[in-house]
PDB file of C-alpha atoms in Angstrom:
ATOM      1  CA  UNK A   1      24.862  -4.309  12.849  1.00 70.00           C
ATOM      2  CA  UNK A   2      24.968  -7.700  12.267  1.00 81.00           C
ATOM      3  CA  UNK A   3      23.377 -10.139  14.872  1.00 83.00           C
ATOM      4  CA  UNK A   4      23.789 -14.021  15.565  1.00 85.00           C
ATOM      5  CA  UNK A   5      20.744 -16.226  14.362  1.00 85.00           C
ATOM      6  CA  UNK A   6      20.985 -17.324  18.100  1.00 86.00           C
ATOM      7  CA  UNK A   7      20.378 -13.904  19.456  1.00 87.00           C
ATOM      8  CA  UNK A   8      17.571 -13.195  17.251  1.00 86.00           C
ATOM      9  CA  UNK A   9      15.940 -16.681  17.875  1.00 84.00           C
ATOM     10  CA  UNK A  10      16.087 -15.740  21.702  1.00 85.00           C
ATOM     11  CA  UNK A  11      14.833 -12.539  21.068  1.00 87.00           C
ATOM     12  CA  UNK A  12      11.771 -13.882  18.934  1.00 86.00           C
ATOM     13  CA  UNK A  13      10.996 -16.293  21.586  1.00 85.00           C
ATOM     14  CA  UNK A  14      10.749 -13.584  24.368  1.00 85.00           C
ATOM     15  CA  UNK A  15       8.215 -11.639  21.983  1.00 86.00           C
ATOM     16  CA  UNK A  16       6.184 -14.437  21.421  1.00 82.00           C
ATOM     17  CA  UNK A  17       4.500 -17.352  23.998  1.00 68.00           C
ATOM     18  CA  UNK A  18       2.435 -16.942  27.325  1.00 67.00           C
ATOM     19  CA  UNK A  19       4.711 -14.182  28.703  1.00 74.00           C
ATOM     20  CA  UNK A  20       5.320 -12.309  25.442  1.00 80.00           C
ATOM     21  CA  UNK A  21       6.932  -9.120  25.601  1.00 84.00           C
ATOM     22  CA  UNK A  22       6.230  -6.651  23.373  1.00 87.00           C
ATOM     23  CA  UNK A  23       9.143  -5.463  20.807  1.00 87.00           C
ATOM     24  CA  UNK A  24       9.187  -1.896  22.289  1.00 87.00           C
ATOM     25  CA  UNK A  25       9.880  -3.014  26.089  1.00 89.00           C
ATOM     26  CA  UNK A  26      12.304  -5.518  24.967  1.00 87.00           C
ATOM     27  CA  UNK A  27      14.142  -2.824  22.857  1.00 88.00           C
ATOM     28  CA  UNK A  28      14.355  -0.801  26.110  1.00 90.00           C
ATOM     29  CA  UNK A  29      15.424  -3.837  27.783  1.00 88.00           C
ATOM     30  CA  UNK A  30      18.300  -5.327  25.787  1.00 89.00           C
ATOM     31  CA  UNK A  31      19.170  -2.350  23.791  1.00 89.00           C
ATOM     32  CA  UNK A  32      18.448  -3.689  20.112  1.00 89.00           C
ATOM     33  CA  UNK A  33      16.319  -0.945  18.108  1.00 90.00           C
ATOM     34  CA  UNK A  34      12.350  -1.588  18.224  1.00 90.00           C
ATOM     35  CA  UNK A  35      12.114  -1.474  14.110  1.00 91.00           C
ATOM     36  CA  UNK A  36      14.516  -4.238  14.230  1.00 90.00           C
ATOM     37  CA  UNK A  37      13.268  -6.411  16.830  1.00 89.00           C
ATOM     38  CA  UNK A  38       9.501  -6.137  14.958  1.00 89.00           C
ATOM     39  CA  UNK A  39      11.231  -7.115  11.824  1.00 90.00           C
ATOM     40  CA  UNK A  40      12.696 -10.340  13.439  1.00 86.00           C
ATOM     41  CA  UNK A  41       9.409 -11.057  14.775  1.00 86.00           C
ATOM     42  CA  UNK A  42       7.501 -10.666  11.570  1.00 86.00           C
ATOM     43  CA  UNK A  43      10.215 -12.922   9.475  1.00 85.00           C
ATOM     44  CA  UNK A  44       9.869 -15.715  12.357  1.00 82.00           C
ATOM     45  CA  UNK A  45       5.752 -15.326  12.137  1.00 79.00           C
ATOM     46  CA  UNK A  46       5.954 -15.559   7.868  1.00 78.00           C
ATOM     47  CA  UNK A  47       8.836 -18.587   8.317  1.00 73.00           C
ATOM     48  CA  UNK A  48       6.234 -20.270  10.919  1.00 65.00           C
ATOM     49  CA  UNK A  49       8.923 -20.202  13.991  1.00 52.00           C
ATOM     50  CA  UNK A  50       7.800 -21.066  17.234  1.00 46.00           C
ATOM     51  CA  UNK A  51       8.823 -20.519  20.751  1.00 42.00           C
ATOM     52  CA  UNK A  52      10.564 -23.581  20.828  1.00 42.00           C
ATOM     53  CA  UNK A  53       8.431 -25.953  22.912  1.00 38.00           C
ATOM     54  CA  UNK A  54       6.782 -28.806  21.380  1.00 34.00           C
ATOM     55  CA  UNK A  55       3.548 -27.847  22.268  1.00 34.00           C
ATOM     56  CA  UNK A  56       3.894 -24.544  20.601  1.00 37.00           C
ATOM     57  CA  UNK A  57       5.567 -26.236  17.545  1.00 37.00           C
ATOM     58  CA  UNK A  58       2.137 -28.424  17.139  1.00 37.00           C
ATOM     59  CA  UNK A  59      -0.013 -25.245  17.626  1.00 42.00           C
ATOM     60  CA  UNK A  60       0.183 -21.968  16.235  1.00 47.00           C
ATOM     61  CA  UNK A  61       0.991 -19.349  19.014  1.00 45.00           C
ATOM     62  CA  UNK A  62      -1.077 -16.307  19.488  1.00 47.00           C
ATOM     63  CA  UNK A  63      -0.627 -13.850  16.711  1.00 47.00           C
ATOM     64  CA  UNK A  64       1.117 -16.625  14.557  1.00 48.00           C
ATOM     65  CA  UNK A  65      -0.771 -17.602  11.710  1.00 56.00           C
ATOM     66  CA  UNK A  66      -0.174 -20.774   9.353  1.00 68.00           C
ATOM     67  CA  UNK A  67       0.494 -20.299   5.909  1.00 77.00           C
ATOM     68  CA  UNK A  68      -2.530 -20.431   3.911  1.00 76.00           C
ATOM     69  CA  UNK A  69      -2.289 -22.056   0.043  1.00 82.00           C
ATOM     70  CA  UNK A  70      -4.887 -20.274  -2.484  1.00 80.00           C
ATOM     71  CA  UNK A  71      -6.984 -23.342  -2.297  1.00 83.00           C
ATOM     72  CA  UNK A  72      -7.465 -23.284   1.516  1.00 82.00           C
ATOM     73  CA  UNK A  73      -8.463 -19.533   1.498  1.00 83.00           C
ATOM     74  CA  UNK A  74     -10.681 -20.225  -1.274  1.00 83.00           C
ATOM     75  CA  UNK A  75     -12.264 -22.565   0.474  1.00 84.00           C
ATOM     76  CA  UNK A  76     -12.648 -20.865   3.655  1.00 83.00           C
ATOM     77  CA  UNK A  77     -14.390 -17.954   1.587  1.00 85.00           C
ATOM     78  CA  UNK A  78     -16.571 -19.816  -0.268  1.00 85.00           C
ATOM     79  CA  UNK A  79     -17.737 -21.725   3.164  1.00 84.00           C
ATOM     80  CA  UNK A  80     -18.211 -18.119   4.862  1.00 84.00           C
ATOM     81  CA  UNK A  81     -20.009 -16.585   1.852  1.00 82.00           C
ATOM     82  CA  UNK A  82     -23.330 -18.167   2.810  1.00 82.00           C
ATOM     83  CA  UNK A  83     -22.759 -17.930   6.829  1.00 80.00           C
ATOM     84  CA  UNK A  84     -23.606 -15.196   9.109  1.00 81.00           C
ATOM     85  CA  UNK A  85     -23.595 -14.521  12.869  1.00 84.00           C
ATOM     86  CA  UNK A  86     -22.989 -17.209  15.213  1.00 83.00           C
ATOM     87  CA  UNK A  87     -21.991 -19.793  12.194  1.00 84.00           C
ATOM     88  CA  UNK A  88     -19.848 -17.534  10.969  1.00 82.00           C
ATOM     89  CA  UNK A  89     -17.919 -17.340  14.438  1.00 82.00           C
ATOM     90  CA  UNK A  90     -18.169 -21.045  14.608  1.00 84.00           C
ATOM     91  CA  UNK A  91     -16.343 -21.134  11.214  1.00 81.00           C
ATOM     92  CA  UNK A  92     -13.798 -18.617  12.006  1.00 80.00           C
ATOM     93  CA  UNK A  93     -12.880 -20.141  15.319  1.00 82.00           C
ATOM     94  CA  UNK A  94     -12.505 -23.549  13.757  1.00 81.00           C
ATOM     95  CA  UNK A  95     -10.117 -22.622  11.139  1.00 80.00           C
ATOM     96  CA  UNK A  96      -8.321 -20.185  13.468  1.00 80.00           C
ATOM     97  CA  UNK A  97      -8.867 -17.213  11.845  1.00 78.00           C
ATOM     98  CA  UNK A  98     -10.260 -13.469  12.555  1.00 80.00           C
ATOM     99  CA  UNK A  99     -12.669 -11.650  10.412  1.00 81.00           C
ATOM    100  CA  UNK A 100      -9.905  -9.209   9.137  1.00 82.00           C
ATOM    101  CA  UNK A 101      -8.267 -12.401   8.066  1.00 82.00           C
ATOM    102  CA  UNK A 102     -11.192 -13.609   6.083  1.00 81.00           C
ATOM    103  CA  UNK A 103     -11.825 -10.343   4.534  1.00 83.00           C
ATOM    104  CA  UNK A 104      -8.059 -10.315   3.360  1.00 84.00           C
ATOM    105  CA  UNK A 105      -8.705 -13.656   2.026  1.00 83.00           C
ATOM    106  CA  UNK A 106     -11.718 -12.333   0.076  1.00 82.00           C
ATOM    107  CA  UNK A 107      -9.830  -9.412  -1.453  1.00 84.00           C
ATOM    108  CA  UNK A 108      -7.199 -11.638  -2.837  1.00 83.00           C
ATOM    109  CA  UNK A 109      -9.637 -13.840  -4.376  1.00 82.00           C
ATOM    110  CA  UNK A 110     -11.180 -10.685  -6.087  1.00 81.00           C
ATOM    111  CA  UNK A 111      -7.826  -9.293  -7.148  1.00 78.00           C
ATOM    112  CA  UNK A 112      -7.018 -12.879  -8.600  1.00 76.00           C
ATOM    113  CA  UNK A 113     -10.019 -12.504 -10.640  1.00 75.00           C
ATOM    114  CA  UNK A 114      -9.478  -8.822 -11.583  1.00 72.00           C
ATOM    115  CA  UNK A 115      -7.915  -8.828 -15.140  1.00 70.00           C
ATOM    116  CA  UNK A 116      -4.618  -7.038 -15.248  1.00 61.00           C
ATOM    117  CA  UNK A 117      -3.266  -4.916 -18.130  1.00 57.00           C
ATOM    118  CA  UNK A 118       0.639  -5.402 -17.999  1.00 59.00           C
ATOM    119  CA  UNK A 119       2.404  -2.234 -19.374  1.00 55.00           C
ATOM    120  CA  UNK A 120       4.263  -4.338 -22.048  1.00 61.00           C
ATOM    121  CA  UNK A 121       1.203  -5.925 -23.239  1.00 67.00           C
ATOM    122  CA  UNK A 122      -1.328  -3.243 -23.226  1.00 75.00           C
ATOM    123  CA  UNK A 123      -4.534  -3.758 -25.287  1.00 82.00           C
ATOM    124  CA  UNK A 124      -5.074  -1.118 -28.595  1.00 85.00           C
ATOM    125  CA  UNK A 125      -7.387   0.452 -26.380  1.00 87.00           C
ATOM    126  CA  UNK A 126      -5.366   1.206 -23.585  1.00 87.00           C
ATOM    127  CA  UNK A 127      -2.396   2.445 -25.761  1.00 88.00           C
ATOM    128  CA  UNK A 128      -4.972   4.915 -27.405  1.00 91.00           C
ATOM    129  CA  UNK A 129      -6.242   6.123 -24.109  1.00 92.00           C
ATOM    130  CA  UNK A 130      -2.772   6.835 -22.799  1.00 92.00           C
ATOM    131  CA  UNK A 131      -1.996   8.630 -25.959  1.00 92.00           C
ATOM    132  CA  UNK A 132      -5.053  10.676 -25.885  1.00 95.00           C
ATOM    133  CA  UNK A 133      -4.511  11.309 -22.057  1.00 94.00           C
ATOM    134  CA  UNK A 134      -1.232  12.779 -23.117  1.00 94.00           C
ATOM    135  CA  UNK A 135      -2.336  14.860 -26.095  1.00 95.00           C
ATOM    136  CA  UNK A 136      -4.726  16.233 -23.515  1.00 95.00           C
ATOM    137  CA  UNK A 137      -2.310  17.140 -21.175  1.00 95.00           C
ATOM    138  CA  UNK A 138       0.008  19.011 -23.764  1.00 95.00           C
ATOM    139  CA  UNK A 139      -3.184  20.653 -25.287  1.00 96.00           C
ATOM    140  CA  UNK A 140      -4.440  21.893 -21.753  1.00 95.00           C
ATOM    141  CA  UNK A 141      -0.813  23.459 -20.902  1.00 94.00           C
ATOM    142  CA  UNK A 142      -0.813  25.106 -24.445  1.00 95.00           C
ATOM    143  CA  UNK A 143      -4.284  26.748 -23.350  1.00 95.00           C
ATOM    144  CA  UNK A 144      -3.061  27.925 -20.101  1.00 94.00           C
ATOM    145  CA  UNK A 145      -0.042  29.339 -21.903  1.00 95.00           C
ATOM    146  CA  UNK A 146      -2.226  31.283 -24.390  1.00 94.00           C
ATOM    147  CA  UNK A 147      -4.394  32.448 -21.670  1.00 94.00           C
ATOM    148  CA  UNK A 148      -1.783  33.951 -19.756  1.00 94.00           C
ATOM    149  CA  UNK A 149      -0.561  35.470 -22.817  1.00 94.00           C
ATOM    150  CA  UNK A 150      -3.847  36.977 -23.402  1.00 94.00           C
ATOM    151  CA  UNK A 151      -4.095  38.381 -19.766  1.00 93.00           C
ATOM    152  CA  UNK A 152      -0.917  39.815 -20.097  1.00 92.00           C
ATOM    153  CA  UNK A 153      -1.734  41.847 -23.475  1.00 92.00           C
ATOM    154  CA  UNK A 154      -4.490  42.975 -21.636  1.00 91.00           C
ATOM    155  CA  UNK A 155      -2.895  44.507 -18.643  1.00 91.00           C
ATOM    156  CA  UNK A 156       0.039  45.585 -20.949  1.00 90.00           C
ATOM    157  CA  UNK A 157      -2.981  47.540 -23.352  1.00 90.00           C
ATOM    158  CA  UNK A 158      -4.177  48.843 -20.055  1.00 89.00           C
ATOM    159  CA  UNK A 159      -0.975  50.300 -18.951  1.00 89.00           C
ATOM    160  CA  UNK A 160       0.677  51.470 -22.006  1.00 88.00           C
ATOM    161  CA  UNK A 161      -2.344  52.018 -24.344  1.00 82.00           C
ATOM    162  CA  UNK A 162      -3.309  50.133 -27.494  1.00 69.00           C
ATOM    163  CA  UNK A 163      -2.475  50.572 -31.028  1.00 66.00           C
ATOM    164  CA  UNK A 164      -5.747  52.957 -31.861  1.00 61.00           C
ATOM    165  CA  UNK A 165      -4.796  54.945 -28.929  1.00 57.00           C
ATOM    166  CA  UNK A 166      -3.865  58.668 -29.582  1.00 60.00           C
ATOM    167  CA  UNK A 167      -1.199  58.548 -26.848  1.00 57.00           C
ATOM    168  CA  UNK A 168       1.451  58.907 -29.709  1.00 55.00           C
ATOM    169  CA  UNK A 169      -0.105  62.143 -31.080  1.00 57.00           C
ATOM    170  CA  UNK A 170      -0.482  63.849 -27.828  1.00 56.00           C
ATOM    171  CA  UNK A 171       3.250  62.990 -27.013  1.00 57.00           C
ATOM    172  CA  UNK A 172       4.205  64.383 -30.433  1.00 58.00           C
ATOM    173  CA  UNK A 173       2.931  67.799 -30.146  1.00 55.00           C
TER     174      UNK A 173
END
């Protein structure tokens, strides 16, 4: 169902600010599904939309984060690297961050430094590894099939007797 931008902004305004209502409670009150309201709130936070007041436009609303550039994230991560305890807490308060945000920034920085092997431009070693793993899987399947055949042949021999068995001679008499 399509909702107007005005309705969306009104619902987001009700979910942020000093008298914020949860998406679940607002859903019950207005009849719009909770996942829809949560998505609108998430999108509003990502786009930096505030509750509409001048004060809210100047400072981020609780739960609403500013957009951090890569340089800002790196600056905060490097600043926090040597800090502990109250000094780290002071830095986090000054920057308006939580420890989880800082940890996320660290993980992003490490992920950015980790070399990425793309499927289209794999190194010769990576291609060889993929080829060897494929061959290994094929051989494991063949070995499993051979083992199953061996077990079946042993069971058949136990049930009906083997080639060197004298059961044929007894039947002919």
